[in-house]
Coordinates of C-alpha atoms and ligand atoms in Angstrom, one line a residue:
Chain A
X23 CA -28.5 33.9 2.1
X24 CA -26.7 31.1 3.8
X25 CA -26.0 32.0 7.4
X26 CA -23.2 29.5 8.0
X27 CA -21.3 31.1 5.1
X28 CA -21.4 34.5 6.8
X29 CA -20.5 33.3 10.3
X30 CA -17.3 35.2 11.1
X31 CA -15.9 32.3 13.0
X32 CA -16.3 29.9 10.1
X33 CA -14.9 32.5 7.8
X34 CA -11.9 33.1 10.0
X35 CA -11.2 29.3 10.3
X36 CA -11.4 28.9 6.5
X37 CA -9.0 31.8 6.0
X38 CA -6.7 30.5 8.6
X39 CA -6.5 27.1 6.9
X40 CA -5.9 28.7 3.5
X41 CA -3.3 31.0 4.8
X42 CA -1.5 28.1 6.5
X43 CA -1.6 26.2 3.3
X44 CA -0.2 29.1 1.4
X45 CA 2.6 29.6 3.8
X46 CA 3.6 25.9 3.6
X47 CA 3.4 25.9 -0.2
X48 CA 5.4 29.2 -0.5
X49 CA 8.0 28.4 2.1
X50 CA 10.5 26.6 -0.2
X51 CA 10.2 29.2 -2.8
X52 CA 10.8 31.9 -0.1
X53 CA 13.9 30.1 1.1
X54 CA 15.3 29.8 -2.4
X55 CA 14.7 33.5 -3.1
X56 CA 16.2 34.9 0.2
X57 CA 19.2 32.6 -0.1
X58 CA 19.9 33.6 -3.7
X59 CA 20.7 37.1 -2.3
X60 CA 23.2 35.8 0.2
X61 CA 26.9 34.9 0.4
X62 CA 27.8 31.2 0.3
X63 CA 28.8 31.3 3.9
X64 CA 25.6 32.8 5.0
X65 CA 23.5 30.3 3.0
X66 CA 25.0 27.5 5.0
X67 CA 25.3 29.2 8.4
X68 CA 21.8 30.7 8.6
X69 CA 19.6 29.6 5.7
X70 CA 16.4 31.1 7.2
X71 CA 17.5 34.6 7.9
X72 CA 16.8 37.4 5.5
X73 CA 19.7 38.7 3.3
X74 CA 20.7 41.8 5.3
X75 CA 24.0 43.3 6.3
X76 CA 27.1 41.2 5.7
X77 CA 25.1 38.3 4.5
X78 CA 23.8 40.2 1.4
X79 CA 25.5 39.4 -1.8
X80 CA 24.7 39.4 -5.5
X81 CA 27.4 37.0 -6.4
X82 CA 25.0 34.3 -7.5
X83 CA 23.3 36.6 -10.0
X84 CA 26.6 37.8 -11.2
X85 CA 27.8 34.3 -11.9
X86 CA 24.6 33.5 -13.7
X87 CA 24.9 36.6 -15.9
X88 CA 28.6 35.9 -16.6
X89 CA 27.7 32.5 -17.9
X90 CA 26.7 34.6 -20.9
X91 CA 24.2 32.4 -22.6
X92 CA 21.8 32.5 -19.8
X93 CA 19.4 34.9 -21.7
X94 CA 19.5 32.5 -24.6
X95 CA 18.5 29.6 -22.3
X96 CA 15.7 31.7 -21.1
X97 CA 14.5 32.5 -24.6
X98 CA 14.7 28.9 -25.6
X99 CA 12.6 27.7 -22.6
X100 CA 10.1 30.5 -23.3
X101 CA 9.8 29.7 -27.0
X102 CA 9.5 26.0 -26.4
X103 CA 6.9 26.4 -23.6
X104 CA 4.7 29.0 -25.4
X105 CA 4.8 27.4 -28.8
X106 CA 4.0 23.9 -27.3
X107 CA 1.1 25.3 -25.3
X108 CA -0.2 27.1 -28.4
X109 CA -0.2 23.8 -30.4
X110 CA -1.6 21.8 -27.6
X111 CA -4.5 24.1 -27.2
X112 CA -5.1 24.6 -30.9
X113 CA -4.9 21.0 -32.0
X114 CA -6.4 19.7 -28.7
X115 CA -9.4 21.9 -29.0
X116 CA -9.9 21.0 -32.7
X117 CA -9.7 17.3 -32.0
X118 CA -12.0 17.7 -29.0
X119 CA -14.5 19.6 -31.2
X120 CA -14.5 16.9 -33.9
X121 CA -14.9 14.1 -31.3
X122 CA -17.7 15.8 -29.4
X123 CA -19.6 17.4 -32.3
X124 CA -19.5 15.0 -35.3
X125 CA -20.9 11.5 -35.6
X126 CA -18.5 9.5 -37.7
X127 CA -17.4 5.9 -37.9
X128 CA -14.6 5.2 -35.4
X129 CA -15.4 8.2 -33.3
X130 CA -15.4 6.3 -30.0
X131 CA -12.3 4.3 -31.0
X132 CA -10.5 7.5 -31.9
X133 CA -11.4 9.0 -28.5
X134 CA -10.1 5.8 -26.7
X135 CA -6.9 5.9 -28.7
X136 CA -6.3 9.5 -27.7
X137 CA -7.2 8.7 -24.1
X138 CA -4.6 5.9 -24.1
X139 CA -1.9 8.6 -24.3
X140 CA -2.9 9.8 -20.9
X141 CA -1.9 6.4 -19.3
X142 CA 1.2 5.7 -21.3
X143 CA 4.1 8.1 -20.4
X144 CA 5.8 9.4 -23.5
X145 CA 9.3 8.8 -22.0
X146 CA 8.9 5.1 -22.7
X147 CA 9.3 5.9 -26.4
X148 CA 12.4 8.0 -25.9
X149 CA 14.7 5.8 -27.9
X150 CA 12.3 5.7 -30.8
X151 CA 11.8 9.4 -30.6
X152 CA 15.6 10.0 -30.6
X153 CA 16.0 7.8 -33.7
X154 CA 13.2 9.6 -35.4
X155 CA 14.7 13.0 -34.6
X156 CA 18.2 11.9 -35.8
X157 CA 16.8 10.6 -39.1
X158 CA 14.7 13.7 -39.7
X159 CA 17.6 15.9 -38.8
X160 CA 15.7 17.6 -36.0
X161 CA 18.3 16.9 -33.3
X162 CA 19.4 20.0 -31.5
X163 CA 16.5 22.1 -32.7
X164 CA 13.8 23.7 -30.6
X165 CA 11.3 22.2 -33.0
X166 CA 12.1 18.7 -31.8
X167 CA 11.2 19.7 -28.2
X168 CA 8.1 21.5 -29.4
X169 CA 6.9 18.4 -31.3
X170 CA 7.5 16.1 -28.4
X171 CA 5.8 18.3 -25.8
X172 CA 2.8 18.9 -28.1
X173 CA 2.4 15.1 -28.5
X174 CA 2.8 14.7 -24.8
X175 CA 0.2 17.3 -23.9
X176 CA -2.5 16.4 -26.5
X177 CA -4.2 13.4 -24.9
X178 CA -5.1 15.1 -21.7
X179 CA -6.1 18.3 -23.5
X180 CA -8.4 16.4 -25.9
X181 CA -9.9 14.5 -23.0
X182 CA -10.6 17.6 -20.8
X183 CA -11.7 19.8 -23.7
X184 CA -14.1 17.4 -25.4
X185 CA -15.8 16.9 -22.0
X186 CA -16.4 20.7 -21.8
X187 CA -17.3 21.0 -25.4
X188 CA -20.1 18.5 -25.0
X189 CA -21.7 20.9 -22.6
X190 CA -21.8 23.8 -25.0
X191 CA -25.4 24.1 -26.1
X192 CA -26.3 22.4 -29.4
X193 CA -28.8 25.1 -30.0
X194 CA -26.1 27.7 -30.1
X195 CA -24.0 25.8 -32.7
X196 CA -27.2 25.2 -34.7
X197 CA -28.2 28.8 -34.6
X198 CA -24.8 29.6 -36.1
X199 CA -25.3 27.0 -38.8
X200 CA -28.6 28.5 -39.7
X201 CA -27.1 31.9 -39.8
X202 CA -24.6 30.6 -42.3
X203 CA -21.4 30.4 -40.2
X204 CA -18.8 27.9 -41.3
X205 CA -17.8 25.1 -39.0
X206 CA -14.5 26.9 -38.4
X207 CA -16.4 30.1 -37.5
X208 CA -18.6 28.1 -35.1
X209 CA -15.5 26.6 -33.6
X210 CA -13.5 29.7 -33.2
X211 CA -16.2 32.3 -32.5
X212 CA -18.8 30.4 -30.6
X213 CA -17.3 27.3 -28.9
X214 CA -13.8 28.4 -28.0
X215 CA -14.8 31.5 -26.0
X216 CA -17.2 29.4 -24.0
X217 CA -14.6 26.8 -23.1
X218 CA -11.9 29.3 -22.2
X219 CA -11.8 28.3 -18.5
X220 CA -11.1 24.7 -19.6
X221 CA -8.4 25.9 -22.0
X222 CA -6.7 27.9 -19.2
X223 CA -6.8 24.8 -17.0
X224 CA -5.2 22.7 -19.7
X225 CA -2.6 25.4 -20.3
X226 CA -1.7 25.6 -16.6
X227 CA -1.5 21.8 -16.3
X228 CA 0.9 21.6 -19.2
X229 CA 3.0 24.6 -18.7
X230 CA 4.9 23.6 -15.5
X231 CA 6.1 20.1 -16.7
X232 CA 7.3 21.6 -20.0
X233 CA 9.1 24.4 -18.4
X234 CA 10.7 22.2 -15.8
X235 CA 11.6 19.2 -18.1
X236 CA 15.2 18.1 -18.1
X237 CA 14.8 14.8 -19.8
X238 CA 14.0 15.7 -23.4
X239 CA 16.3 18.8 -23.6
X240 CA 19.2 16.6 -22.4
X241 CA 18.5 14.0 -25.0
X242 CA 17.1 15.8 -28.0
X243 CA 18.6 19.3 -27.7
X244 CA 21.7 19.4 -25.6
X245 CA 23.6 21.7 -28.0
X246 CA 24.7 25.1 -26.6
X247 CA 22.3 27.1 -28.9
X248 CA 19.2 25.1 -27.9
X249 CA 19.8 24.6 -24.2
X250 CA 16.7 25.3 -22.1
X251 CA 16.9 27.0 -18.7
X252 CA 16.6 23.8 -16.7
X253 CA 19.4 22.2 -18.7
X254 CA 21.5 25.3 -18.6
X255 CA 21.3 25.5 -14.8
X256 CA 22.9 22.1 -14.5
X257 CA 26.3 23.6 -15.3
X258 CA 26.4 24.9 -11.7
X259 CA 25.7 21.5 -10.2
X260 CA 28.9 19.6 -10.2
X261 CA 29.7 16.2 -9.0
X262 CA 32.0 17.5 -6.2
X263 CA 31.3 21.2 -5.9
X264 CA 28.0 22.9 -6.5
X265 CA 27.8 26.6 -6.9
X266 CA 24.8 27.1 -4.7
X267 CA 24.7 30.8 -5.2
X268 CA 24.3 30.4 -8.9
X269 CA 21.9 27.5 -8.7
X270 CA 19.6 29.5 -6.3
X271 CA 19.8 32.6 -8.4
X272 CA 19.1 30.7 -11.6
X273 CA 16.1 29.0 -10.0
X274 CA 14.8 32.4 -8.7
X275 CA 15.0 33.8 -12.1
X276 CA 13.3 30.8 -13.7
X277 CA 10.2 31.3 -11.5
X278 CA 9.5 34.7 -13.0
X279 CA 8.3 33.8 -16.6
X280 CA 6.1 30.9 -15.3
X281 CA 4.6 33.3 -12.9
X282 CA 3.8 35.8 -15.7
X283 CA 2.2 33.0 -17.8
X284 CA 0.3 31.7 -14.9
X285 CA -1.1 35.2 -14.1
X286 CA -2.2 35.5 -17.8
X287 CA -4.0 32.2 -17.8
X288 CA -5.6 32.5 -14.4
X289 CA -7.1 35.8 -15.4
X290 CA -8.6 34.1 -18.5
X291 CA -9.9 31.5 -16.2
X292 CA -11.8 34.0 -14.0
X293 CA -13.0 36.0 -17.0
X294 CA -14.3 32.8 -18.6
X295 CA -16.3 32.0 -15.6
X296 CA -17.8 35.4 -15.2
X297 CA -18.6 36.2 -18.8
X298 CA -22.2 36.0 -20.1
X299 CA -24.1 32.8 -20.0
X300 CA -25.6 31.0 -22.9
X301 CA -29.2 31.3 -21.9
Chain B
X23 CA -46.5 26.4 -54.8
X24 CA -46.2 24.9 -51.3
X25 CA -44.2 26.3 -48.4
X26 CA -42.9 22.9 -47.4
X27 CA -43.3 19.4 -48.7
X28 CA -42.0 16.4 -47.0
X29 CA -42.0 13.1 -48.9
X30 CA -41.5 9.8 -47.1
X31 CA -38.9 11.2 -44.6
X32 CA -37.1 8.5 -42.6
X33 CA -34.5 9.2 -40.0
X34 CA -32.5 6.8 -37.9
X35 CA -29.7 7.3 -35.4
X36 CA -27.7 4.1 -35.8
X37 CA -30.2 1.3 -35.4
X38 CA -32.9 3.5 -33.8
X39 CA -35.6 4.7 -36.2
X40 CA -36.7 8.0 -35.0
X41 CA -38.8 9.2 -37.9
X42 CA -40.8 6.8 -39.9
X43 CA -42.2 7.6 -43.4
X44 CA -43.3 11.2 -42.7
X45 CA -45.2 13.0 -45.5
X46 CA -46.7 16.4 -45.1
X47 CA -47.4 19.5 -47.2
X48 CA -47.6 23.0 -45.7
X49 CA -49.3 25.8 -47.7
X50 CA -47.8 29.3 -47.8
X51 CA -48.8 31.3 -44.8
X52 CA -50.0 28.3 -42.9
X53 CA -49.4 27.9 -39.1
X54 CA -48.6 24.3 -38.4
X55 CA -48.2 22.9 -34.8
X56 CA -46.4 19.7 -34.0
X57 CA -47.5 18.0 -30.8
X58 CA -46.8 14.6 -29.4
X59 CA -45.4 13.0 -26.3
X60 CA -41.8 13.6 -25.2
X61 CA -39.3 11.7 -27.4
X62 CA -41.7 11.2 -30.3
X63 CA -39.4 13.0 -32.7
X64 CA -40.8 16.5 -33.0
X65 CA -37.4 18.2 -32.6
X66 CA -35.7 15.7 -34.8
X67 CA -38.3 16.4 -37.6
X68 CA -37.9 20.1 -37.2
X69 CA -34.1 19.8 -37.3
X70 CA -34.4 17.6 -40.4
X71 CA -36.5 20.3 -42.1
X72 CA -33.9 22.9 -41.1
X73 CA -31.1 20.8 -42.5
X74 CA -29.3 20.4 -39.2
X75 CA -29.8 16.6 -39.5
X76 CA -29.7 14.7 -42.7
X77 CA -32.8 12.6 -43.4
X78 CA -31.8 8.9 -43.9
X79 CA -34.2 8.8 -46.9
X80 CA -36.9 11.0 -48.3
X81 CA -37.2 14.3 -50.0
X82 CA -37.7 17.8 -48.6
X83 CA -39.0 20.8 -50.7
X84 CA -39.1 24.3 -49.4
X85 CA -40.8 27.0 -51.4
X86 CA -41.0 24.7 -54.4
X87 CA -37.3 23.9 -54.5
X88 CA -35.7 20.6 -53.6
X89 CA -33.5 21.3 -50.6
X90 CA -32.7 17.8 -49.5
X91 CA -29.0 18.4 -50.0
X92 CA -28.9 22.2 -49.3
X93 CA -27.1 23.5 -46.2
X94 CA -29.3 25.1 -43.5
X95 CA -28.4 28.7 -44.3
X96 CA -29.5 28.4 -47.9
X97 CA -32.9 26.8 -47.2
X98 CA -34.8 30.1 -46.7
X99 CA -35.7 29.1 -43.2
X100 CA -35.2 30.7 -39.7
X101 CA -35.3 28.8 -36.5
X102 CA -36.1 29.9 -32.9
X103 CA -34.7 27.6 -30.2
X104 CA -36.1 26.7 -26.8
X105 CA -32.9 27.9 -25.1
X106 CA -32.9 31.1 -27.2
X107 CA -29.3 30.3 -28.3
X108 CA -28.2 33.9 -28.6
X109 CA -24.6 34.6 -29.3
X110 CA -23.2 35.6 -25.9
X111 CA -20.4 37.7 -27.3
X112 CA -22.6 39.9 -29.5
X113 CA -25.1 42.6 -28.5
X114 CA -28.7 42.4 -29.6
X115 CA -28.0 44.3 -32.8
X116 CA -25.0 42.0 -33.6
X117 CA -27.1 38.9 -32.9
X118 CA -29.7 40.0 -35.4
X119 CA -27.2 41.2 -38.0
X120 CA -25.0 38.1 -38.1
X121 CA -27.0 36.0 -40.5
X122 CA -27.5 38.9 -42.9
X123 CA -23.8 39.7 -42.8
X124 CA -22.9 36.1 -43.5
X125 CA -25.3 36.2 -46.5
X126 CA -23.5 39.4 -47.8
X127 CA -26.3 41.9 -47.4
X128 CA -25.6 45.6 -47.8
X129 CA -25.1 47.5 -44.6
X130 CA -28.1 49.8 -45.2
X131 CA -30.4 46.8 -45.8
X132 CA -29.2 45.2 -42.5
X133 CA -29.7 48.4 -40.6
X134 CA -33.2 48.8 -42.0
X135 CA -34.3 45.2 -41.3
X136 CA -33.0 45.4 -37.7
X137 CA -34.8 48.6 -37.3
X138 CA -38.0 47.0 -38.5
X139 CA -37.7 43.9 -36.3
X140 CA -36.8 45.9 -33.3
X141 CA -39.8 48.1 -33.7
X142 CA -42.1 45.1 -34.2
X143 CA -40.8 43.5 -31.0
X144 CA -40.3 46.7 -29.0
X145 CA -36.6 45.9 -28.7
X146 CA -35.3 49.4 -29.6
X147 CA -34.0 50.4 -26.2
X148 CA -31.9 47.2 -25.9
X149 CA -30.1 47.1 -29.2
X150 CA -26.7 47.7 -27.6
X151 CA -27.1 45.2 -24.7
X152 CA -25.6 41.8 -24.5
X153 CA -27.8 38.8 -24.0
X154 CA -26.6 38.4 -20.4
X155 CA -28.1 41.8 -19.6
X156 CA -31.6 40.9 -20.8
X157 CA -34.5 39.2 -19.1
X158 CA -35.8 35.9 -20.3
X159 CA -38.7 37.4 -22.2
X160 CA -36.5 40.0 -23.9
X161 CA -34.0 37.3 -24.9
X162 CA -36.8 35.3 -26.5
X163 CA -37.9 38.4 -28.4
X164 CA -34.3 38.9 -29.6
X165 CA -34.3 35.2 -30.8
X166 CA -37.5 35.9 -32.7
X167 CA -36.1 39.1 -34.1
X168 CA -33.0 37.2 -35.3
X169 CA -35.4 35.0 -37.2
X170 CA -37.5 37.8 -38.6
X171 CA -34.7 39.8 -40.1
X172 CA -33.8 36.9 -42.4
X173 CA -37.2 37.2 -44.1
X174 CA -37.5 33.5 -44.4
X175 CA -40.2 31.6 -46.3
X176 CA -40.6 29.3 -43.4
X177 CA -40.2 29.8 -39.6
X178 CA -39.4 26.9 -37.3
X179 CA -40.0 27.2 -33.6
X180 CA -38.9 24.5 -31.2
X181 CA -40.8 25.0 -27.9
X182 CA -40.0 28.7 -27.9
X183 CA -42.1 29.6 -24.8
X184 CA -41.3 26.7 -22.5
X185 CA -38.7 28.7 -20.5
X186 CA -41.1 31.6 -19.8
X187 CA -43.5 32.0 -16.9
X188 CA -47.2 31.7 -17.4
X189 CA -48.0 35.4 -17.8
X190 CA -45.2 36.0 -20.2
X191 CA -46.0 32.9 -22.2
X192 CA -49.5 34.2 -22.8
X193 CA -48.3 37.6 -23.9
X194 CA -45.7 36.1 -26.2
X195 CA -48.2 33.6 -27.6
X196 CA -50.4 36.5 -28.6
X197 CA -47.4 38.3 -30.1
X198 CA -46.5 35.3 -32.2
X199 CA -50.0 35.1 -33.5
X200 CA -49.8 38.8 -34.4
X201 CA -46.4 38.3 -36.1
X202 CA -47.8 35.5 -38.1
X203 CA -50.6 37.7 -39.4
X204 CA -48.2 40.6 -40.2
X205 CA -45.5 38.5 -41.8
X206 CA -47.7 36.1 -43.6
X207 CA -44.9 33.5 -43.8
X208 CA -45.5 29.8 -43.1
X209 CA -44.6 28.7 -39.5
X210 CA -44.0 25.4 -37.9
X211 CA -44.2 25.3 -34.2
X212 CA -43.4 22.5 -31.8
X213 CA -45.0 22.6 -28.4
X214 CA -46.1 20.6 -25.4
X215 CA -48.7 23.1 -24.4
X216 CA -52.3 22.3 -25.4
X217 CA -53.4 26.0 -25.3
X218 CA -50.6 27.0 -27.6
X219 CA -51.4 24.2 -30.0
X220 CA -55.2 24.9 -30.0
X221 CA -55.0 28.7 -30.2
X222 CA -52.2 29.2 -32.7
X223 CA -52.5 26.4 -35.2
X224 CA -54.2 26.4 -38.6
X225 CA -53.5 22.7 -38.6
X226 CA -52.1 20.4 -35.8
X227 CA -49.9 17.5 -36.6
X228 CA -50.0 14.8 -33.9
X229 CA -46.9 12.6 -33.8
X230 CA -46.3 9.4 -31.9
X231 CA -43.2 7.2 -32.0
X232 CA -42.0 9.0 -35.2
X233 CA -45.2 8.6 -37.1
X234 CA -47.9 11.1 -38.0
X235 CA -51.1 10.0 -36.2
X236 CA -53.4 12.6 -37.6
X237 CA -53.3 16.0 -39.3
X238 CA -56.2 18.5 -39.2
X239 CA -57.5 21.8 -37.8
X240 CA -57.6 22.0 -34.0
X241 CA -61.4 21.6 -33.9
X242 CA -61.4 18.8 -36.4
X243 CA -59.0 16.9 -34.2
X244 CA -60.9 17.7 -31.1
X245 CA -64.3 16.8 -32.4
X246 CA -63.4 14.0 -34.7
X247 CA -60.2 12.2 -33.6
X248 CA -59.1 9.3 -35.8
X249 CA -57.9 7.1 -32.9
X250 CA -57.7 6.7 -29.2
X251 CA -54.2 8.3 -29.0
X252 CA -55.3 11.6 -30.6
X253 CA -58.5 11.6 -28.6
X254 CA -56.6 11.2 -25.4
X255 CA -53.8 13.6 -26.3
X256 CA -55.9 16.7 -27.1
X257 CA -58.1 18.3 -24.5
X258 CA -57.4 19.0 -20.8
X259 CA -58.4 17.3 -18.7
X260 CA -58.0 14.5 -21.1
X261 CA -60.7 12.2 -22.4
X262 CA -62.1 9.4 -20.2
X263 CA -61.8 5.8 -21.6
X264 CA -64.2 3.2 -20.3
X265 CA -64.6 -0.4 -21.1
X266 CA -67.5 -0.4 -23.7
X267 CA -69.1 -3.7 -22.6
X268 CA -70.5 -2.6 -19.3
X269 CA -72.2 0.4 -20.9
X270 CA -73.8 -1.7 -23.7
X271 CA -71.9 0.1 -26.4
X272 CA -70.2 -1.4 -29.4
X273 CA -66.4 -1.6 -29.8
X274 CA -63.8 -2.2 -27.1
X275 CA -63.4 1.3 -25.5
X276 CA -65.8 4.2 -25.2
X277 CA -64.3 7.7 -24.9
X278 CA -66.1 10.5 -23.3
X279 CA -64.8 14.0 -22.7
X280 CA -64.9 15.2 -19.1
X281 CA -67.3 18.1 -20.0
X282 CA -69.8 15.7 -21.6
X283 CA -70.5 13.8 -18.4
X284 CA -73.4 14.9 -16.3
X285 CA -73.8 14.3 -12.5
X286 CA -77.2 13.2 -11.2
X287 CA -79.0 10.7 -9.0
X288 CA -79.6 8.3 -11.8
X289 CA -77.1 7.4 -14.4
X290 CA -75.3 4.5 -16.1
X291 CA -72.0 5.0 -14.3
X292 CA -72.1 4.9 -10.5
X293 CA -69.2 5.8 -8.4
X294 CA -67.7 7.8 -5.5
X295 CA -66.0 11.1 -5.7
X296 CA -62.3 10.8 -4.6
X297 CA -61.1 14.3 -5.3
X298 CA -62.6 17.8 -6.1
X299 CA -60.6 20.6 -7.8
X300 CA -62.2 24.0 -7.6
X301 CA -60.8 26.3 -10.3
X302 CA -63.5 29.1 -9.9
X303 CA -64.8 28.9 -13.4
X304 CA -64.7 25.1 -13.5
X305 CA -65.0 22.3 -11.0
X306 CA -63.3 19.0 -11.8
X307 CA -64.4 15.9 -10.0
X308 CA -62.3 12.7 -9.9
X309 CA -64.8 9.8 -9.6
X310 CA -63.9 6.1 -9.0
X311 CA -66.6 3.9 -10.6
X312 CA -67.9 0.7 -9.3
X313 CA -65.9 -1.1 -12.0
X314 CA -62.8 0.5 -10.4
X315 CA -62.1 3.0 -13.3
X316 CA -61.2 6.6 -12.6
X317 CA -63.2 9.1 -14.5
X318 CA -62.8 12.9 -14.6
X319 CA -65.8 15.1 -14.8
X320 CA -65.6 18.7 -15.7
X321 CA -68.5 20.9 -14.5
X322 CA -68.8 24.5 -15.5
X323 CA -69.2 27.0 -12.6
X324 CA -69.0 26.2 -8.9
X325 CA -70.6 23.1 -7.4
X326 CA -70.9 22.0 -3.8
X327 CA -69.8 18.4 -4.4
X328 CA -67.5 17.0 -1.8
X329 CA -65.2 14.0 -1.4
X330 CA -66.8 10.6 -0.6
X331 CA -70.1 11.6 -2.1
X332 CA -71.7 8.8 -4.2
X333 CA -72.8 10.0 -7.6
X334 CA -74.3 8.6 -10.8
X335 CA -72.8 9.9 -14.1
X336 CA -74.4 9.9 -17.5
X337 CA -73.7 11.0 -21.0
X338 CA -75.3 11.7 -24.3
X339 CA -74.3 8.9 -26.7
X340 CA -73.9 11.5 -29.5
X341 CA -70.8 12.8 -27.6
X342 CA -69.3 9.4 -27.0
X343 CA -66.5 8.0 -29.2
X344 CA -66.2 4.3 -29.8
X345 CA -62.7 2.7 -30.4
X346 CA -61.9 -0.9 -31.4
X347 CA -59.3 -3.0 -29.6
X348 CA -56.5 -1.5 -31.7
X349 CA -57.5 2.0 -30.6
X350 CA -58.9 2.9 -34.0
X351 CA -62.1 4.9 -34.1
X352 CA -65.4 3.2 -35.0
X353 CA -67.6 5.7 -36.7
X354 CA -71.3 4.9 -36.3
Ligands
LIG418 N1 -28.3 12.6 -31.7 C1 -29.1 11.6 -31.4 N2 -28.6 10.3 -31.3 C2 -29.4 9.3 -31.0 N3 -30.7 9.4 -30.7 C3 -31.2 10.6 -30.8 C4 -30.5 11.8 -31.1 N4 -31.3 12.8 -31.1 C5 -32.5 12.4 -30.7 N5 -32.5 11.0 -30.5 C6 -33.6 10.2 -30.2 O1 -34.7 10.5 -31.0 C7 -35.9 10.5 -30.3 C8 -36.7 11.7 -30.6 O2 -36.0 12.8 -30.1 P1 -36.6 14.3 -30.2 O3 -35.6 15.2 -29.5 O4 -36.9 14.6 -31.6 O5 -37.9 14.2 -29.3 P2 -39.0 15.3 -29.1 O6 -40.3 14.9 -29.6 O7 -38.5 16.7 -29.5 O8 -39.1 15.3 -27.5 P3 -39.3 16.5 -26.5 O9 -40.8 16.8 -26.5 O10 -38.9 15.9 -25.2 O11 -38.4 17.6 -26.9 C9 -35.6 10.3 -28.9 O12 -35.9 9.0 -28.5 C10 -34.1 10.5 -28.8 O13 -33.6 9.6 -27.8
LIG419 MG1 -37.8 18.5 -28.5

């Protein structure tokens, strides 16, 4: 056993640093949440005090609920994020498997082409994407957003996953082939469970930007029925007056679903690390 | 009928030729061992036989049927890998059952075969455990069990014992020999280990740079090597090669096995002992000759020689092998 690792002083210092970092990282979130439960006056007078006594108010949440479609926005955001993540993981893992497992002409070129997508931001192509969506009649549909986010997430997913898939033992895949498993069975039953930590990483990396994106919902799906949460919250931010109660409440609510998704993925991450080894 | 016939197999990865014109026949029930230096293509040849790699050209026959274009699962083979390659998400029973399930065997048949294999390999107490909950030796036995239940015509082993410790390796080696006798199927076995090769094989195939150097029974290869490479590869410690001229022999090189050298006061090879290895049963001497060559001498029993002693070595010409400048054997 490593002595240094069990030195209580070192351990205390490490925990101290981690706790400090956690506090710094969580502070803005904390401020948003406490202020979402306060009256407008209290928010500006004493932004750092907890919502007790006179300062306590649910006015922000009431405004958000009264806006009516807020649950729809929630639902839209959730559908777009979850479906996009599903496609990114499915297609990303499949492409990564093909690139890492099979020798074919143009393999390296294909890998480079996909990696290029990491360096070129998809927003550069916004105008072309918009034209494409108009012509295909996908404007103001959630499908438009899902397609764009899937395309946006694929390059990094392929890049990370193919690196991990190269590390899955060849012997294991070959054992499957000798036992008569199809390539699909080998992919889904043998390889995917072993790269689950990498899949969780990719999911977490992609989830936040999709959930928070304002650009593409504004351009491709600004209609009332397809508004996402981020876009929907913009109604409270005016050029002259901003309804801070409502904005803070909407933001507080928006944290919840991401938190749930994150907990799901991070549990997968830990389970992937601790599940049985190959050898 | 032959268990396996390879006809002029070539295999290249891009511009690299890994296997060059390999032809070999294996009789039913025969135990064949592939040996050769690292990177010579043993695993590639095994994988080509299994159908995991396609040969660039050539024909493969297993059990009398042309299988050159047949997928691995339908070739009637089973393979045991160096890294065991057990399915981590299945228990021991599931690992053994998978291949049979894929082949559409009846449940009763599967259960019976697993029962038989588990009994043969003493795996019965572990049937419900996952691979992660087994020791290395147990995992290797499961991997062998997974091969046995398929009842193949041909077993392929790729360095199956190299991850085990010395004691376990010995026990498993004996077990594999017993399995071979009980099952009666042909086996092809890749190894780096001299002892495994010599003790298990009916015939040894020595490979170098993707070519077969020599095929024959262990003793035939040991006593009658076709060239300098085979002579030097088999036997531990390996054969000494001395310039033939100084000893008045024909050819370019003279090969003498360490156990065929005698130590005395008079002898044709004079030198100084630079190192002594005492193994109890054997004593190995490293001797630097006057000509600057290093020679290994293997003496049976325990001897009081010590470092820096000057000695004279001699040998019986009947036990010396002459090789020409290309390393080919000159038979006298
Ligand atoms: N997929 C591949 N692509 C390119 N070259 C390969 C590939 N697989 C093997 N080789 C090359 O083929 C040669 C033979 O490899 P192989 O694994 O058959 O050697 P080996 O005899 O099994 O060696 P070892 O004893 O170390 O296991 C090596 O030079 C290796 O670099
Ligand atoms: Mg090998």
